[in-house]
Coordinates of C-alpha atoms and ligand atoms in Angstrom, one line a residue:
X1 CA -22.9 -31.5 37.8
X2 CA -19.7 -32.3 37.4
X3 CA -19.9 -33.7 34.1
X4 CA -21.2 -30.4 33.1
X5 CA -18.1 -28.6 34.2
X6 CA -15.8 -30.9 32.6
X7 CA -17.9 -30.9 29.3
X8 CA -18.0 -26.8 29.5
X9 CA -14.2 -26.7 30.1
X10 CA -13.6 -29.0 26.9
X11 CA -15.4 -26.9 25.1
X12 CA -13.6 -24.3 26.0
X13 CA -10.4 -25.9 25.5
X14 CA -12.0 -27.3 21.8
X15 CA -12.6 -23.5 20.8
X16 CA -9.3 -22.4 22.2
X17 CA -7.6 -24.9 20.0
X18 CA -8.9 -24.1 17.2
X19 CA -8.5 -20.4 17.9
X20 CA -5.1 -21.5 18.4
X21 CA -4.8 -23.4 14.8
X22 CA -6.3 -20.8 12.7
X23 CA -4.4 -17.9 10.1
X24 CA -6.2 -15.3 8.5
X25 CA -5.4 -13.4 5.7
X26 CA -7.2 -10.9 3.6
X27 CA -6.3 -9.7 -0.2
X28 CA -7.5 -8.1 -3.1
X29 CA -8.5 -11.3 -4.9
X30 CA -10.1 -14.3 -4.0
X31 CA -7.3 -16.4 -6.2
X32 CA -4.4 -15.0 -3.5
X33 CA -6.2 -16.1 -0.7
X34 CA -6.6 -19.5 -2.1
X35 CA -2.8 -19.5 -2.6
X36 CA -2.1 -18.4 0.8
X37 CA -4.5 -21.1 2.5
X38 CA -2.4 -24.0 0.1
X39 CA 0.8 -22.7 1.5
X40 CA -0.2 -22.3 4.8
X41 CA -1.6 -26.1 4.7
X42 CA 1.1 -27.2 3.2
X43 CA 3.3 -26.4 6.1
X44 CA 4.5 -22.8 4.9
X45 CA 4.6 -20.0 7.7
X46 CA 3.1 -16.5 6.7
X47 CA 6.1 -15.3 4.7
X48 CA 6.1 -18.1 2.5
X49 CA 2.7 -17.4 2.1
X50 CA 3.2 -13.7 1.4
X51 CA 5.9 -14.4 -1.0
X52 CA 3.4 -16.8 -3.0
X53 CA 0.5 -14.3 -2.5
X54 CA 2.7 -11.8 -4.3
X55 CA 3.5 -13.4 -7.1
X56 CA 0.1 -14.6 -7.5
X57 CA -1.4 -11.0 -7.5
X58 CA 1.2 -9.9 -10.0
X59 CA -1.1 -12.6 -12.4
X60 CA -4.7 -12.3 -11.3
X61 CA -4.4 -8.7 -10.2
X62 CA -2.2 -6.8 -13.1
X63 CA -3.4 -3.4 -12.1
X64 CA -1.4 -3.6 -9.3
X65 CA 0.1 -6.9 -8.1
X66 CA 3.7 -6.9 -9.8
X67 CA 7.1 -8.0 -10.8
X68 CA 7.7 -4.5 -12.3
X69 CA 7.2 -2.6 -9.5
X70 CA 8.4 -2.5 -5.3
X71 CA 6.7 -2.1 -2.4
X72 CA 7.4 -2.3 1.8
X73 CA 6.4 -5.3 4.2
X74 CA 5.7 -4.8 7.8
X75 CA 6.8 -8.1 9.9
X76 CA 6.1 -8.9 13.4
X77 CA 7.1 -12.8 14.6
X78 CA 5.9 -14.9 16.7
X79 CA 9.1 -14.5 18.7
X80 CA 8.1 -11.0 18.7
X81 CA 10.9 -9.5 16.2
X82 CA 9.8 -6.5 14.2
X83 CA 11.4 -5.6 10.7
X84 CA 10.5 -4.1 7.8
X85 CA 11.4 -4.8 4.4
X86 CA 12.1 -2.0 1.9
X87 CA 11.9 -3.3 -1.6
X88 CA 10.9 0.2 -3.0
X89 CA 12.2 0.8 -6.7
X90 CA 15.2 3.4 -7.3
X91 CA 15.9 6.0 -9.8
X92 CA 17.8 4.8 -12.6
X93 CA 21.5 5.9 -12.8
X94 CA 20.9 8.2 -16.0
X95 CA 18.1 9.7 -14.0
X96 CA 18.7 14.0 -12.8
X97 CA 16.7 16.2 -10.9
X98 CA 15.2 17.8 -14.1
X99 CA 14.6 15.2 -16.1
X100 CA 10.7 15.8 -16.5
X101 CA 10.8 19.3 -16.4
X102 CA 11.1 19.9 -19.8
X103 CA 8.1 17.3 -20.3
X104 CA 6.1 19.0 -17.8
X105 CA 2.9 19.1 -19.9
X106 CA 3.0 15.9 -21.6
X107 CA 2.9 13.4 -18.4
X108 CA 5.9 11.9 -19.3
X109 CA 6.8 10.9 -15.4
X110 CA 3.4 8.5 -15.7
X111 CA 3.4 7.3 -19.2
X112 CA 6.9 6.8 -20.7
X113 CA 9.7 5.0 -20.7
X114 CA 11.5 7.4 -18.5
X115 CA 8.3 6.9 -15.8
X116 CA 9.6 3.2 -14.3
X117 CA 12.0 3.4 -11.3
X118 CA 14.0 0.0 -11.5
X119 CA 11.9 -2.7 -9.9
X120 CA 12.3 -4.2 -6.7
X121 CA 9.6 -6.9 -6.1
X122 CA 11.4 -9.8 -7.2
X123 CA 14.4 -9.5 -4.9
X124 CA 12.4 -8.3 -2.0
X125 CA 10.4 -11.5 -2.3
X126 CA 13.7 -13.5 -2.5
X127 CA 14.9 -11.8 0.7
X128 CA 11.6 -12.1 2.8
X129 CA 12.0 -16.0 1.7
X130 CA 15.6 -16.4 2.5
X131 CA 15.2 -14.7 5.8
X132 CA 11.7 -15.5 7.2
X133 CA 10.5 -18.5 4.7
X134 CA 10.1 -21.7 6.8
X135 CA 12.4 -23.6 4.8
X136 CA 9.3 -26.3 4.9
X137 CA 8.8 -25.1 1.1
X138 CA 11.5 -24.4 -1.6
X139 CA 11.2 -20.9 -3.5
X140 CA 10.3 -23.0 -6.5
X141 CA 7.0 -24.2 -4.2
X142 CA 6.1 -20.6 -3.7
X143 CA 6.1 -19.4 -7.6
X144 CA 4.5 -22.7 -8.6
X145 CA 0.6 -21.4 -7.9
X146 CA 1.5 -17.9 -9.9
X147 CA 3.0 -19.9 -12.8
X148 CA -0.1 -22.3 -13.0
X149 CA -2.5 -19.3 -13.1
X150 CA -0.4 -17.6 -15.9
X151 CA 0.2 -20.7 -17.7
X152 CA -3.6 -22.3 -17.5
X153 CA -5.3 -18.8 -16.8
X154 CA -7.5 -17.7 -14.6
X155 CA -11.3 -16.4 -14.7
X156 CA -11.5 -12.8 -15.1
X157 CA -13.9 -11.0 -12.8
X158 CA -16.2 -8.2 -13.4
X159 CA -13.6 -5.5 -12.2
X160 CA -11.0 -7.1 -14.0
X161 CA -13.1 -7.2 -17.5
X162 CA -13.9 -3.5 -17.4
X163 CA -10.7 -2.4 -16.3
X164 CA -8.9 -4.5 -19.3
X165 CA -11.8 -2.6 -22.0
X166 CA -11.6 0.7 -20.3
X167 CA -7.7 0.5 -20.5
X168 CA -7.5 -1.4 -24.2
X169 CA -6.7 1.8 -26.5
X170 CA -4.0 2.9 -23.9
X171 CA -2.2 -0.9 -23.9
X172 CA -2.6 -0.7 -27.5
X173 CA -0.8 2.6 -28.1
X174 CA 2.0 2.3 -25.2
X175 CA 2.9 -0.9 -27.0
X176 CA 3.2 -0.6 -30.2
X177 CA 5.2 -4.2 -30.5
X178 CA 2.3 -5.7 -28.7
X179 CA 1.3 -6.6 -25.2
X180 CA 0.3 -10.2 -25.3
X181 CA -3.6 -10.9 -24.1
X182 CA -3.9 -7.0 -23.2
X183 CA -3.1 -5.8 -26.8
X184 CA -5.5 -8.4 -28.5
X185 CA -8.4 -5.6 -28.6
X186 CA -10.6 -8.3 -27.2
X187 CA -13.7 -7.1 -25.7
X188 CA -13.5 -8.6 -22.1
X189 CA -16.5 -10.1 -20.4
X190 CA -16.9 -11.6 -16.9
X191 CA -15.9 -15.1 -16.7
X192 CA -13.4 -15.5 -20.1
X193 CA -10.2 -17.0 -19.4
X194 CA -7.0 -14.4 -19.4
X195 CA -4.1 -16.4 -20.3
X196 CA -0.3 -15.0 -19.8
X197 CA 2.1 -17.3 -21.8
X198 CA 5.0 -14.5 -21.6
X199 CA 4.5 -13.8 -18.0
X200 CA 4.4 -17.3 -17.0
X201 CA 7.9 -18.2 -19.1
X202 CA 9.1 -15.2 -16.9
X203 CA 7.7 -16.8 -13.6
X204 CA 9.5 -20.0 -14.7
X205 CA 12.9 -18.2 -14.7
X206 CA 12.5 -16.3 -11.3
X207 CA 11.7 -20.3 -10.3
X208 CA 14.5 -21.8 -11.7
X209 CA 17.6 -19.2 -11.7
X210 CA 15.8 -17.0 -8.6
X211 CA 16.2 -13.3 -9.0
X212 CA 19.3 -13.2 -11.3
X213 CA 16.7 -14.1 -13.9
X214 CA 15.4 -10.7 -13.3
X215 CA 18.4 -8.4 -12.5
X216 CA 21.1 -9.9 -14.5
X217 CA 19.8 -12.6 -17.0
X218 CA 16.9 -12.1 -19.9
X219 CA 14.5 -9.9 -18.2
X220 CA 17.2 -7.4 -17.7
X221 CA 18.3 -8.0 -20.9
X222 CA 14.9 -7.2 -22.3
X223 CA 14.5 -3.6 -20.1
X224 CA 18.2 -3.0 -21.5
X225 CA 17.2 -3.6 -25.1
X226 CA 14.0 -1.6 -25.1
X227 CA 16.1 1.6 -23.3
X228 CA 14.3 1.1 -19.9
X229 CA 17.9 1.2 -18.0
X230 CA 21.4 -0.1 -18.1
X231 CA 22.5 -3.5 -17.2
X232 CA 24.1 -1.5 -14.0
X233 CA 21.1 0.0 -13.1
X234 CA 19.2 -3.6 -13.0
X235 CA 22.5 -5.4 -11.3
X236 CA 23.0 -3.0 -8.6
X237 CA 19.6 -2.7 -7.4
X238 CA 19.1 -3.6 -3.3
X239 CA 16.7 -3.9 -1.1
X240 CA 16.9 -2.3 2.6
X241 CA 15.9 -4.2 5.8
X242 CA 15.0 -0.9 8.0
X243 CA 14.0 -0.1 11.4
X244 CA 10.4 -0.4 11.8
X245 CA 9.1 3.0 13.1
X246 CA 7.0 1.9 16.5
X247 CA 4.7 4.2 18.4
X248 CA 2.2 3.5 21.6
X249 CA -1.8 4.1 20.9
X250 CA -4.1 3.2 23.7
X251 CA -2.2 0.4 24.6
X252 CA -1.1 -1.2 21.3
X253 CA 2.3 -0.8 19.7
X254 CA 1.9 0.0 16.6
X255 CA 4.4 -1.0 14.1
X256 CA 5.1 0.9 10.8
X257 CA 6.7 1.9 7.7
X258 CA 9.9 4.6 8.2
X259 CA 11.2 6.7 4.9
X260 CA 11.1 6.1 2.4
X261 CA 7.5 5.8 3.0
X262 CA 6.3 8.9 4.6
X263 CA 3.0 6.7 5.9
X264 CA 4.7 5.5 9.4
X265 CA 5.8 9.4 10.2
X266 CA 2.4 11.0 8.9
X267 CA 0.3 8.1 10.8
X268 CA 2.1 8.6 14.4
X269 CA 2.1 12.2 13.9
X270 CA -1.7 11.7 13.4
X271 CA -2.2 9.7 16.2
X272 CA -0.2 11.9 18.3
X273 CA -2.2 14.9 17.3
X274 CA -5.5 13.3 17.7
X275 CA -4.8 12.8 21.6
X276 CA -3.7 16.1 22.4
X277 CA -4.5 17.8 25.1
X278 CA -7.8 20.1 24.8
X279 CA -8.2 17.9 21.8
X280 CA -11.3 18.1 19.5
X281 CA -11.5 14.4 18.1
X282 CA -13.1 12.9 21.2
X283 CA -16.1 11.6 18.9
X284 CA -16.7 10.2 14.9
X285 CA -18.1 11.9 12.5
X286 CA -18.7 15.4 14.4
X287 CA -17.8 18.9 13.0
X288 CA -15.1 19.3 15.7
X289 CA -13.5 16.3 14.9
X290 CA -13.7 16.8 11.1
X291 CA -12.5 20.2 11.7
X292 CA -9.4 19.1 14.1
X293 CA -8.6 16.6 11.4
X294 CA -8.4 18.7 8.6
X295 CA -6.0 20.9 10.7
X296 CA -3.9 18.2 11.5
X297 CA -3.3 16.7 8.3
X298 CA -2.1 20.7 7.3
X299 CA 1.0 20.2 9.7
X300 CA 1.7 16.7 8.4
X301 CA 1.1 16.9 4.9
X302 CA 3.4 20.0 5.4
X303 CA 6.1 17.9 7.1
X304 CA 5.8 15.0 5.0
X305 CA 6.6 17.8 2.0
X306 CA 9.3 19.6 3.7
X307 CA 11.3 16.7 5.4
X308 CA 10.5 13.4 4.0
X309 CA 12.0 11.4 1.2
X310 CA 14.8 8.6 0.7
X311 CA 16.5 8.8 4.2
X312 CA 19.9 8.8 3.0
X313 CA 19.2 12.2 1.6
X314 CA 17.0 13.4 4.5
X315 CA 18.3 16.3 6.6
X316 CA 15.5 15.4 9.1
X317 CA 15.4 12.6 11.5
X318 CA 11.9 11.0 12.2
X319 CA 12.8 11.2 15.9
X320 CA 13.0 15.2 15.3
X321 CA 9.7 14.6 13.4
X322 CA 7.6 12.6 16.2
X323 CA 8.9 14.4 18.9
X324 CA 5.9 15.6 20.9
X325 CA 7.2 18.8 22.3
X326 CA 7.8 19.8 18.4
X327 CA 4.2 18.1 17.5
X328 CA 2.6 20.0 20.5
X329 CA 4.1 23.3 19.4
X330 CA 2.9 22.8 16.0
X331 CA -0.8 21.9 16.8
X332 CA -0.9 24.6 19.2
X333 CA -1.4 26.8 16.2
X334 CA -4.6 25.1 15.4
X335 CA -7.8 27.3 15.6
X336 CA -10.5 25.2 16.8
X337 CA -12.9 27.6 15.3
X338 CA -11.9 28.8 11.8
X339 CA -10.2 26.5 8.9
X340 CA -6.6 27.3 8.7
X341 CA -4.4 28.0 5.7
X342 CA -2.1 25.8 4.3
X343 CA 1.5 28.0 3.3
X344 CA 1.4 28.9 -0.3
X345 CA 3.9 25.9 -1.6
X346 CA 2.0 24.4 -4.2
X347 CA 0.4 24.9 -7.6
X348 CA -2.7 23.1 -8.8
X349 CA -2.8 19.5 -9.5
X350 CA -4.1 17.0 -11.8
X351 CA -5.6 13.9 -10.9
X352 CA -5.2 10.0 -12.5
X353 CA -6.8 7.0 -11.8
X354 CA -4.4 5.1 -9.5
X355 CA -3.9 1.5 -8.1
X356 CA -2.1 -0.2 -5.6
X357 CA -2.9 -3.5 -3.3
X358 CA -2.4 -4.5 0.2
X359 CA -3.0 -7.9 1.6
X360 CA -2.2 -9.3 5.2
X361 CA -1.7 -12.3 6.7
X362 CA -1.6 -13.9 10.1
X363 CA -0.3 -17.6 10.5
X364 CA -1.3 -20.1 13.0
X365 CA 2.2 -19.3 15.4
X366 CA 1.4 -15.5 15.1
X367 CA 3.9 -14.5 12.3
X368 CA 2.3 -11.7 10.6
X369 CA 3.1 -9.8 7.7
X370 CA 1.1 -6.4 5.9
X371 CA 2.5 -5.7 2.2
X372 CA 1.9 -3.0 0.3
X373 CA 3.0 -3.0 -3.0
X374 CA 2.6 -1.1 -6.4
X375 CA 3.2 0.1 -9.9
X376 CA 1.7 3.5 -8.9
X377 CA -1.1 4.1 -11.3
X378 CA -3.5 1.7 -12.6
X379 CA -1.3 -1.0 -14.9
X380 CA 1.7 1.6 -14.0
X381 CA 3.2 3.2 -17.4
X382 CA 1.0 0.9 -19.1
X383 CA 4.1 -0.5 -20.7
X384 CA 4.4 -4.3 -20.9
X385 CA 8.0 -6.1 -21.1
X386 CA 8.5 -9.8 -20.8
X387 CA 5.1 -10.7 -20.0
X388 CA 4.5 -8.0 -17.0
X389 CA 3.5 -4.4 -16.6
X390 CA 6.3 -1.4 -15.9
X391 CA 5.8 0.6 -12.6
X392 CA 5.3 4.7 -13.2
X393 CA 6.8 5.6 -9.9
X394 CA 9.1 8.3 -11.0
X395 CA 5.9 10.2 -10.8
X396 CA 6.3 9.8 -6.8
X397 CA 9.4 12.1 -6.8
X398 CA 8.9 15.9 -6.8
X399 CA 9.4 16.7 -10.4
X400 CA 10.0 19.9 -9.5
X401 CA 9.8 22.1 -6.2
X402 CA 5.8 22.7 -5.5
X403 CA 4.4 20.5 -8.2
X404 CA 1.9 18.2 -7.3
X405 CA 2.2 14.7 -8.2
X406 CA -0.5 12.5 -9.6
X407 CA -2.1 12.4 -6.1
X408 CA -1.8 16.1 -5.3
X409 CA 1.5 15.8 -3.3
X410 CA 4.4 18.1 -3.5
X411 CA 7.9 18.0 -2.3
X412 CA 10.9 19.8 -2.0
X413 CA 14.8 19.0 -1.8
X414 CA 14.8 15.6 0.2
X415 CA 12.5 14.0 -2.4
X416 CA 14.2 15.6 -5.6
X417 CA 15.3 13.2 -8.2
X418 CA 18.8 11.5 -8.1
X419 CA 20.8 8.6 -9.5
X420 CA 19.6 5.3 -7.4
X421 CA 17.7 7.2 -4.9
X422 CA 14.3 6.2 -3.8
X423 CA 11.3 7.7 -4.6
X424 CA 9.1 9.2 -1.2
X425 CA 5.7 6.8 -0.7
X426 CA 2.4 7.1 1.0
X427 CA 2.0 3.5 1.6
X428 CA 1.4 2.5 5.1
X429 CA 1.4 -1.2 5.9
X430 CA 1.2 -1.5 9.9
X431 CA 0.8 -4.0 12.5
X432 CA -0.4 -3.7 15.8
X433 CA 0.4 -5.7 18.9
X434 CA -1.3 -5.9 22.3
X435 CA 0.0 -8.9 23.9
X436 CA -0.8 -11.7 21.7
X437 CA -3.3 -9.8 19.8
X438 CA -2.2 -8.7 16.3
X439 CA -3.8 -6.5 13.6
X440 CA -2.1 -6.7 10.5
X441 CA -3.8 -3.8 8.2
X442 CA -3.1 -1.5 5.2
X443 CA -5.0 0.0 2.1
X444 CA -4.1 1.3 -1.2
X445 CA -5.2 5.0 -2.4
X446 CA -1.8 7.1 -3.0
X447 CA -2.2 9.9 -0.4
X448 CA -5.4 8.9 0.8
X449 CA -3.7 5.7 2.4
X450 CA -2.3 7.6 5.5
X451 CA -5.8 8.9 6.7
X452 CA -7.6 6.0 5.8
X453 CA -5.0 4.0 8.1
X454 CA -5.1 6.6 10.8
X455 CA -9.0 6.4 10.5
X456 CA -9.4 2.6 11.0
X457 CA -6.8 2.1 13.7
X458 CA -8.8 5.0 15.6
X459 CA -12.1 3.7 15.2
X460 CA -10.8 0.1 16.3
X461 CA -8.4 1.3 19.3
X462 CA -10.1 4.3 20.7
X463 CA -13.9 3.6 19.3
X464 CA -14.0 0.1 20.2
X465 CA -15.5 -0.8 16.8
X466 CA -14.8 -4.5 15.6
X467 CA -12.1 -4.5 12.5
X468 CA -14.6 -4.9 10.0
X469 CA -16.7 -2.0 11.3
X470 CA -13.7 0.2 11.3
X471 CA -12.7 -1.1 7.3
X472 CA -16.5 -0.6 6.3
X473 CA -16.8 2.8 7.9
X474 CA -17.1 6.1 5.6
X475 CA -13.5 7.7 5.4
X476 CA -12.5 11.3 5.3
X477 CA -9.2 12.7 3.4
X478 CA -7.4 15.8 3.6
X479 CA -3.8 16.5 2.6
X480 CA -2.9 20.1 2.9
X481 CA -2.9 20.9 -0.7
X482 CA -5.4 21.5 -2.4
X483 CA -7.2 23.0 0.5
X484 CA -10.4 20.7 0.3
X485 CA -11.8 17.8 3.0
X486 CA -13.1 14.7 1.0
X487 CA -15.8 13.1 2.2
X488 CA -16.9 9.5 1.3
X489 CA -20.4 9.2 0.4
X490 CA -22.4 8.4 3.6
X491 CA -19.5 9.9 6.0
X492 CA -21.6 13.0 6.9
X493 CA -25.2 14.6 7.8
X494 CA -26.1 17.8 5.9
X495 CA -26.2 19.4 9.1
X496 CA -22.2 18.2 9.6
X497 CA -21.7 19.5 6.2
X498 CA -23.5 23.2 6.6
X499 CA -21.7 23.6 9.4
X500 CA -17.9 22.6 8.2
X501 CA -18.6 25.1 5.4
X502 CA -19.6 27.7 7.9
X503 CA -16.1 27.2 9.3
X504 CA -14.3 27.7 5.8
X505 CA -13.9 24.3 4.9
X506 CA -13.9 23.1 1.2
X507 CA -15.7 20.4 0.7
X508 CA -15.7 17.8 -1.8
X509 CA -17.1 14.4 -2.4
X510 CA -15.5 11.0 -3.0
X511 CA -17.2 7.9 -4.0
X512 CA -14.8 5.6 -2.5
X513 CA -11.7 5.9 -0.6
X514 CA -8.9 2.8 -0.5
X515 CA -9.9 -0.9 -0.5
X516 CA -8.6 -1.6 3.4
X517 CA -7.7 -5.3 3.7
X518 CA -7.0 -6.2 7.9
X519 CA -6.8 -9.2 9.9
X520 CA -6.5 -10.1 13.7
X521 CA -6.6 -13.4 15.7
X522 CA -9.0 -15.5 14.2
X523 CA -10.8 -12.5 12.4
X524 CA -11.1 -11.1 9.1
X525 CA -11.7 -7.5 7.6
X526 CA -11.6 -7.6 3.8
X527 CA -13.0 -4.2 2.3
X528 CA -16.2 -6.0 0.7
X529 CA -18.3 -2.7 0.7
X530 CA -15.8 -1.0 -1.8
X531 CA -15.7 -2.1 -5.8
X532 CA -13.4 -4.8 -6.3
X533 CA -12.6 -8.2 -5.8
X534 CA -11.3 -8.2 -1.9
X535 CA -11.5 -11.5 -0.5
X536 CA -10.7 -12.8 3.0
X537 CA -10.7 -16.3 5.0
X538 CA -9.7 -17.8 8.4
X539 CA -7.9 -20.8 7.7
X540 CA -8.3 -23.6 10.2
X541 CA -5.7 -26.3 10.0
Ligands
LIG1 O1 3.9 5.1 -3.1 C1 2.9 5.5 -3.1 O2 2.5 6.2 -2.5 C2 2.0 5.6 -4.5 N1 3.0 5.5 -5.5 C3 1.0 4.3 -4.6 C4 0.0 4.2 -5.7 C5 -1.4 4.5 -4.7 O3 -1.5 3.7 -3.6 C6 -2.4 4.4 -6.0 N2 -3.5 3.8 -5.5 N3 -4.5 3.3 -5.1

């Protein structure tokens, strides 16, 4: 009997240790997951792995992984230190409030050289490495996997081959001087090798010289020569370490991104609204729940439009917007019976294809990082410089009061264009913490990021679904303008649909909302159901 007890205890000890010794990662490409594993196994921590993954995604996921864009990192260390890193692009010094108005009909905020903000990713990754890297690995070690992937190439997936073929004519028309392998006019097929020699050269420069190669050296020189920016624009780019927004939801600490992302504020407002007195969101996928959600978003996206932008230019504080008495007053106007009316602020929208990427890493010591990074649209402006695509993030500013951007989002003064200002984002990398448990999560999806993160957190924390069930679940989205409730295929029954229409909701259907990448202790939840090459792994040491 005693022997059995000892054996069982040993088993528990062993299983416990295995979990303690495991790391987890979820990302939008299996090669990025391989890179994370190799860095962790060489003694790197989650932050080293994130830097290496970010550079590798710039190679294997050129639609969104980038060095020509920017993003946000939310961090929670093994010592329970919470931080956020803002490496969002900034408007060049020559930018002005009305710069796109005269171009209103020709999409210049999306497709021209003026569409690009000064990229933040290279400085962002450098500062992440300097501040949180383990020092077991050098900067050069973290660049090496990306350089190898660019230099020797990698096999194109089905998804990538389709995108490259789809965008081929745009690549060629946007880049009269060529764009390396992207302008060759090949018909891409799954399994072909994509070699990016120009990108490899740029990455080698960044490896050897550091971020100065990008911001003062040959890359800056190229960008200046091609009239994107001035030398001063490039040299004056700064990342920002920002105090995270921290909320509480169902006993979990919710650590999320403050402005210039609207994501954190909107997420915490939605979580608060969904649990208010006499709330109607006690069920999943019911008429009452979808109705209340739509009405909450009407309030949350109005606050986003009116108040949020680069925090250096905001007149309202995040504390004001998260104050519960303020929020309860706003929520009190919701009519449980009828669809409300969004204030008359927006003109009709146009929609474009878009892409961003998110990855989540939790290492064996409990260091965690959630990074969402983007070029804005798929392949950004589709303009290619020094081996990489440039962002078209200027479209995230409010080009003109009430004029929607590619996601239908509108804005006013807080998000108007000014030199060196950061454009408002919806990216919502988030970490949930309860004791030793951590959940690291996020998704692409433009304006739908916020509601997607909200639904996953709610399903996981409130309704006890597993992380994977929460990620897989069919999503719903609304954003005040246009006055539409978007339902992902499979998220509704005919009865629910009929009753929602009866309440006055205009409904549209979406094939796919987001592409979530989440991890927790010893668990992964990549979004394998929606299109893409998402991948995740529990890594044992
Ligand atoms: O920062 C933002 O909110 C947008 N530029 C993100 C774009 C995006 O997520 C496109 N995604 N699928």
